[in-house]
mmCIF file with all atom_site columns, C-alpha atoms in Angstrom:
data_model
loop_
_atom_site.group_PDB
_atom_site.id
_atom_site.type_symbol
_atom_site.label_atom_id
_atom_site.label_alt_id
_atom_site.label_comp_id
_atom_site.label_asym_id
_atom_site.label_entity_id
_atom_site.label_seq_id
_atom_site.pdbx_PDB_ins_code
_atom_site.Cartn_x
_atom_site.Cartn_y
_atom_site.Cartn_z
_atom_site.occupancy
_atom_site.B_iso_or_equiv
_atom_site.pdbx_formal_charge
_atom_site.auth_seq_id
_atom_site.auth_comp_id
_atom_site.auth_asym_id
_atom_site.auth_atom_id
_atom_site.pdbx_PDB_model_num
ATOM 1   C CA . UNK A 1 1   ? -7.894  34.883  33.213  1.00 68.00 ? 1   UNK A CA 1
ATOM 2   C CA . UNK A 1 2   ? -6.497  36.006  29.831  1.00 74.00 ? 2   UNK A CA 1
ATOM 3   C CA . UNK A 1 3   ? -3.042  34.814  30.790  1.00 80.00 ? 3   UNK A CA 1
ATOM 4   C CA . UNK A 1 4   ? -4.386  31.323  31.585  1.00 80.00 ? 4   UNK A CA 1
ATOM 5   C CA . UNK A 1 5   ? -6.250  31.191  28.248  1.00 80.00 ? 5   UNK A CA 1
ATOM 6   C CA . UNK A 1 6   ? -3.113  32.308  26.387  1.00 86.00 ? 6   UNK A CA 1
ATOM 7   C CA . UNK A 1 7   ? -1.028  29.597  28.078  1.00 84.00 ? 7   UNK A CA 1
ATOM 8   C CA . UNK A 1 8   ? -3.630  26.987  27.189  1.00 84.00 ? 8   UNK A CA 1
ATOM 9   C CA . UNK A 1 9   ? -3.748  28.185  23.569  1.00 88.00 ? 9   UNK A CA 1
ATOM 10  C CA . UNK A 1 10  ? 0.048   28.141  23.315  1.00 89.00 ? 10  UNK A CA 1
ATOM 11  C CA . UNK A 1 11  ? 0.163   24.637  24.753  1.00 89.00 ? 11  UNK A CA 1
ATOM 12  C CA . UNK A 1 12  ? -2.467  23.413  22.264  1.00 89.00 ? 12  UNK A CA 1
ATOM 13  C CA . UNK A 1 13  ? -0.659  25.123  19.387  1.00 92.00 ? 13  UNK A CA 1
ATOM 14  C CA . UNK A 1 14  ? 2.640   23.538  20.439  1.00 92.00 ? 14  UNK A CA 1
ATOM 15  C CA . UNK A 1 15  ? 0.991   20.100  20.574  1.00 89.00 ? 15  UNK A CA 1
ATOM 16  C CA . UNK A 1 16  ? -0.555  20.640  17.127  1.00 88.00 ? 16  UNK A CA 1
ATOM 17  C CA . UNK A 1 17  ? 2.834   21.649  15.689  1.00 91.00 ? 17  UNK A CA 1
ATOM 18  C CA . UNK A 1 18  ? 4.474   18.554  17.181  1.00 91.00 ? 18  UNK A CA 1
ATOM 19  C CA . UNK A 1 19  ? 1.696   16.395  15.693  1.00 87.00 ? 19  UNK A CA 1
ATOM 20  C CA . UNK A 1 20  ? 2.169   17.986  12.265  1.00 87.00 ? 20  UNK A CA 1
ATOM 21  C CA . UNK A 1 21  ? 5.905   17.328  12.408  1.00 88.00 ? 21  UNK A CA 1
ATOM 22  C CA . UNK A 1 22  ? 5.251   13.709  13.385  1.00 86.00 ? 22  UNK A CA 1
ATOM 23  C CA . UNK A 1 23  ? 2.745   13.379  10.518  1.00 85.00 ? 23  UNK A CA 1
ATOM 24  C CA . UNK A 1 24  ? 5.372   14.668  8.077   1.00 84.00 ? 24  UNK A CA 1
ATOM 25  C CA . UNK A 1 25  ? 7.965   12.209  9.413   1.00 85.00 ? 25  UNK A CA 1
ATOM 26  C CA . UNK A 1 26  ? 5.565   9.274   9.240   1.00 82.00 ? 26  UNK A CA 1
ATOM 27  C CA . UNK A 1 27  ? 4.527   10.239  5.718   1.00 81.00 ? 27  UNK A CA 1
ATOM 28  C CA . UNK A 1 28  ? 8.121   10.249  4.518   1.00 80.00 ? 28  UNK A CA 1
ATOM 29  C CA . UNK A 1 29  ? 8.823   6.915   6.208   1.00 79.00 ? 29  UNK A CA 1
ATOM 30  C CA . UNK A 1 30  ? 5.709   5.026   5.178   1.00 75.00 ? 30  UNK A CA 1
ATOM 31  C CA . UNK A 1 31  ? 4.288   6.227   1.878   1.00 72.00 ? 31  UNK A CA 1
ATOM 32  C CA . UNK A 1 32  ? 6.455   3.890   -0.174  1.00 68.00 ? 32  UNK A CA 1
ATOM 33  C CA . UNK A 1 33  ? 4.254   1.714   -2.346  1.00 66.00 ? 33  UNK A CA 1
ATOM 34  C CA . UNK A 1 34  ? 2.560   4.248   -4.607  1.00 67.00 ? 34  UNK A CA 1
ATOM 35  C CA . UNK A 1 35  ? 4.706   6.894   -6.246  1.00 68.00 ? 35  UNK A CA 1
ATOM 36  C CA . UNK A 1 36  ? 3.198   9.876   -8.037  1.00 69.00 ? 36  UNK A CA 1
ATOM 37  C CA . UNK A 1 37  ? 3.795   10.304  -11.742 1.00 73.00 ? 37  UNK A CA 1
ATOM 38  C CA . UNK A 1 38  ? 3.633   13.704  -13.393 1.00 74.00 ? 38  UNK A CA 1
ATOM 39  C CA . UNK A 1 39  ? 3.459   14.690  -17.012 1.00 76.00 ? 39  UNK A CA 1
ATOM 40  C CA . UNK A 1 40  ? 0.730   13.794  -19.434 1.00 76.00 ? 40  UNK A CA 1
ATOM 41  C CA . UNK A 1 41  ? -0.474  10.656  -17.602 1.00 73.00 ? 41  UNK A CA 1
ATOM 42  C CA . UNK A 1 42  ? -0.719  11.941  -14.030 1.00 75.00 ? 42  UNK A CA 1
ATOM 43  C CA . UNK A 1 43  ? -1.497  9.465   -11.288 1.00 76.00 ? 43  UNK A CA 1
ATOM 44  C CA . UNK A 1 44  ? 0.318   6.886   -9.206  1.00 66.00 ? 44  UNK A CA 1
ATOM 45  C CA . UNK A 1 45  ? 2.192   3.729   -9.999  1.00 66.00 ? 45  UNK A CA 1
ATOM 46  C CA . UNK A 1 46  ? 3.312   0.744   -7.983  1.00 64.00 ? 46  UNK A CA 1
ATOM 47  C CA . UNK A 1 47  ? 7.025   1.018   -7.536  1.00 60.00 ? 47  UNK A CA 1
ATOM 48  C CA . UNK A 1 48  ? 7.760   -2.323  -5.929  1.00 65.00 ? 48  UNK A CA 1
ATOM 49  C CA . UNK A 1 49  ? 6.798   -5.815  -6.905  1.00 70.00 ? 49  UNK A CA 1
ATOM 50  C CA . UNK A 1 50  ? 9.397   -8.507  -6.422  1.00 75.00 ? 50  UNK A CA 1
ATOM 51  C CA . UNK A 1 51  ? 10.253  -10.549 -9.470  1.00 75.00 ? 51  UNK A CA 1
ATOM 52  C CA . UNK A 1 52  ? 13.524  -12.380 -9.750  1.00 82.00 ? 52  UNK A CA 1
ATOM 53  C CA . UNK A 1 53  ? 14.029  -12.194 -13.496 1.00 81.00 ? 53  UNK A CA 1
ATOM 54  C CA . UNK A 1 54  ? 12.159  -11.909 -16.788 1.00 82.00 ? 54  UNK A CA 1
ATOM 55  C CA . UNK A 1 55  ? 11.203  -15.581 -16.748 1.00 85.00 ? 55  UNK A CA 1
ATOM 56  C CA . UNK A 1 56  ? 9.623   -15.117 -13.310 1.00 84.00 ? 56  UNK A CA 1
ATOM 57  C CA . UNK A 1 57  ? 7.731   -12.029 -14.506 1.00 82.00 ? 57  UNK A CA 1
ATOM 58  C CA . UNK A 1 58  ? 6.468   -13.719 -17.653 1.00 84.00 ? 58  UNK A CA 1
ATOM 59  C CA . UNK A 1 59  ? 5.552   -16.832 -15.715 1.00 86.00 ? 59  UNK A CA 1
ATOM 60  C CA . UNK A 1 60  ? 3.527   -14.727 -13.270 1.00 85.00 ? 60  UNK A CA 1
ATOM 61  C CA . UNK A 1 61  ? 1.743   -12.979 -16.123 1.00 86.00 ? 61  UNK A CA 1
ATOM 62  C CA . UNK A 1 62  ? 0.983   -16.349 -17.738 1.00 86.00 ? 62  UNK A CA 1
ATOM 63  C CA . UNK A 1 63  ? -0.367  -17.630 -14.428 1.00 86.00 ? 63  UNK A CA 1
ATOM 64  C CA . UNK A 1 64  ? -2.605  -14.563 -14.116 1.00 85.00 ? 64  UNK A CA 1
ATOM 65  C CA . UNK A 1 65  ? -4.037  -15.256 -17.545 1.00 84.00 ? 65  UNK A CA 1
ATOM 66  C CA . UNK A 1 66  ? -4.470  -18.958 -16.777 1.00 81.00 ? 66  UNK A CA 1
ATOM 67  C CA . UNK A 1 67  ? -6.342  -18.181 -13.567 1.00 84.00 ? 67  UNK A CA 1
ATOM 68  C CA . UNK A 1 68  ? -8.557  -15.773 -15.489 1.00 82.00 ? 68  UNK A CA 1
ATOM 69  C CA . UNK A 1 69  ? -9.259  -18.475 -18.067 1.00 79.00 ? 69  UNK A CA 1
ATOM 70  C CA . UNK A 1 70  ? -10.059 -20.936 -15.281 1.00 77.00 ? 70  UNK A CA 1
ATOM 71  C CA . UNK A 1 71  ? -12.515 -18.417 -13.823 1.00 74.00 ? 71  UNK A CA 1
ATOM 72  C CA . UNK A 1 72  ? -14.396 -18.654 -17.124 1.00 71.00 ? 72  UNK A CA 1
ATOM 73  C CA . UNK A 1 73  ? -14.336 -22.450 -17.157 1.00 67.00 ? 73  UNK A CA 1
ATOM 74  C CA . UNK A 1 74  ? -17.711 -22.716 -18.891 1.00 60.00 ? 74  UNK A CA 1
ATOM 75  C CA . UNK A 1 75  ? -16.173 -20.914 -21.851 1.00 54.00 ? 75  UNK A CA 1
ATOM 76  C CA . UNK A 1 76  ? -12.789 -22.638 -21.668 1.00 57.00 ? 76  UNK A CA 1
ATOM 77  C CA . UNK A 1 77  ? -11.280 -23.686 -24.946 1.00 58.00 ? 77  UNK A CA 1
ATOM 78  C CA . UNK A 1 78  ? -10.582 -27.416 -24.726 1.00 56.00 ? 78  UNK A CA 1
ATOM 79  C CA . UNK A 1 79  ? -7.392  -26.963 -26.734 1.00 54.00 ? 79  UNK A CA 1
ATOM 80  C CA . UNK A 1 80  ? -5.798  -24.959 -23.906 1.00 60.00 ? 80  UNK A CA 1
ATOM 81  C CA . UNK A 1 81  ? -3.359  -26.925 -21.819 1.00 65.00 ? 81  UNK A CA 1
ATOM 82  C CA . UNK A 1 82  ? -3.384  -25.543 -18.315 1.00 71.00 ? 82  UNK A CA 1
ATOM 83  C CA . UNK A 1 83  ? -1.550  -28.298 -16.547 1.00 76.00 ? 83  UNK A CA 1
ATOM 84  C CA . UNK A 1 84  ? -0.422  -26.559 -13.344 1.00 79.00 ? 84  UNK A CA 1
ATOM 85  C CA . UNK A 1 85  ? -3.656  -25.035 -12.070 1.00 79.00 ? 85  UNK A CA 1
ATOM 86  C CA . UNK A 1 86  ? -2.630  -25.088 -8.401  1.00 82.00 ? 86  UNK A CA 1
ATOM 87  C CA . UNK A 1 87  ? 0.761   -23.588 -9.183  1.00 84.00 ? 87  UNK A CA 1
ATOM 88  C CA . UNK A 1 88  ? -0.813  -20.845 -11.294 1.00 83.00 ? 88  UNK A CA 1
ATOM 89  C CA . UNK A 1 89  ? -3.305  -19.920 -8.578  1.00 84.00 ? 89  UNK A CA 1
ATOM 90  C CA . UNK A 1 90  ? -0.537  -19.898 -5.957  1.00 86.00 ? 90  UNK A CA 1
ATOM 91  C CA . UNK A 1 91  ? 1.681   -17.651 -8.108  1.00 84.00 ? 91  UNK A CA 1
ATOM 92  C CA . UNK A 1 92  ? -1.157  -15.170 -8.693  1.00 85.00 ? 92  UNK A CA 1
ATOM 93  C CA . UNK A 1 93  ? -2.009  -15.057 -4.982  1.00 86.00 ? 93  UNK A CA 1
ATOM 94  C CA . UNK A 1 94  ? 1.656   -14.487 -4.067  1.00 84.00 ? 94  UNK A CA 1
ATOM 95  C CA . UNK A 1 95  ? 1.844   -11.685 -6.624  1.00 83.00 ? 95  UNK A CA 1
ATOM 96  C CA . UNK A 1 96  ? -1.317  -10.076 -5.221  1.00 83.00 ? 96  UNK A CA 1
ATOM 97  C CA . UNK A 1 97  ? 0.050   -10.422 -1.678  1.00 82.00 ? 97  UNK A CA 1
ATOM 98  C CA . UNK A 1 98  ? 3.111   -8.385  -2.693  1.00 77.00 ? 98  UNK A CA 1
ATOM 99  C CA . UNK A 1 99  ? 0.822   -5.546  -3.736  1.00 77.00 ? 99  UNK A CA 1
ATOM 100 C CA . UNK A 1 100 ? -0.620  -5.073  -0.225  1.00 77.00 ? 100 UNK A CA 1
ATOM 101 C CA . UNK A 1 101 ? 0.705   -1.740  1.083   1.00 77.00 ? 101 UNK A CA 1
ATOM 102 C CA . UNK A 1 102 ? 1.733   -2.726  4.630   1.00 77.00 ? 102 UNK A CA 1
ATOM 103 C CA . UNK A 1 103 ? 3.850   0.425   5.033   1.00 77.00 ? 103 UNK A CA 1
ATOM 104 C CA . UNK A 1 104 ? 0.803   2.562   4.328   1.00 79.00 ? 104 UNK A CA 1
ATOM 105 C CA . UNK A 1 105 ? -1.162  0.497   6.858   1.00 81.00 ? 105 UNK A CA 1
ATOM 106 C CA . UNK A 1 106 ? 1.419   1.298   9.534   1.00 83.00 ? 106 UNK A CA 1
ATOM 107 C CA . UNK A 1 107 ? 1.147   4.951   8.592   1.00 83.00 ? 107 UNK A CA 1
ATOM 108 C CA . UNK A 1 108 ? -2.655  4.911   8.799   1.00 84.00 ? 108 UNK A CA 1
ATOM 109 C CA . UNK A 1 109 ? -2.548  3.313   12.254  1.00 85.00 ? 109 UNK A CA 1
ATOM 110 C CA . UNK A 1 110 ? -0.179  6.022   13.473  1.00 83.00 ? 110 UNK A CA 1
ATOM 111 C CA . UNK A 1 111 ? -2.310  8.766   11.894  1.00 82.00 ? 111 UNK A CA 1
ATOM 112 C CA . UNK A 1 112 ? -5.403  7.397   13.599  1.00 81.00 ? 112 UNK A CA 1
ATOM 113 C CA . UNK A 1 113 ? -3.635  7.541   16.973  1.00 81.00 ? 113 UNK A CA 1
ATOM 114 C CA . UNK A 1 114 ? -2.446  11.099  16.367  1.00 79.00 ? 114 UNK A CA 1
ATOM 115 C CA . UNK A 1 115 ? -5.712  12.392  14.994  1.00 76.00 ? 115 UNK A CA 1
ATOM 116 C CA . UNK A 1 116 ? -7.912  10.817  17.663  1.00 74.00 ? 116 UNK A CA 1
ATOM 117 C CA . UNK A 1 117 ? -5.623  11.583  20.608  1.00 71.00 ? 117 UNK A CA 1
ATOM 118 C CA . UNK A 1 118 ? -7.240  15.031  21.084  1.00 60.00 ? 118 UNK A CA 1
ATOM 119 C CA . UNK A 1 119 ? -10.746 13.585  21.320  1.00 50.00 ? 119 UNK A CA 1
ATOM 120 C CA . UNK A 1 120 ? -10.136 11.722  24.573  1.00 44.00 ? 120 UNK A CA 1
#
């Protein structure tokens, strides 16, 4: 009886070790969007947002401000000339879309499969 229990425990331990190795591999492959920062201001930062040049970056920032101003339309200064409202909204939405961490989503799906595989 003890021998059977030992074999079962070894098999479970081996499976757990394989799962931990897979978790490590998936973590290295998929945790890409947020990168930790050390030093005085510890935390994470976004390390990837696609901009083509400084003009594109500044234009996106301007669009973000314009959309924010439009959100406060009751308080909008009539001297502001926001002529490309649709373009500004589109640019802000595209920027926000680039911030969605799809790689981390893939990782979380795989973790869910690994972590819940023992329950069934």
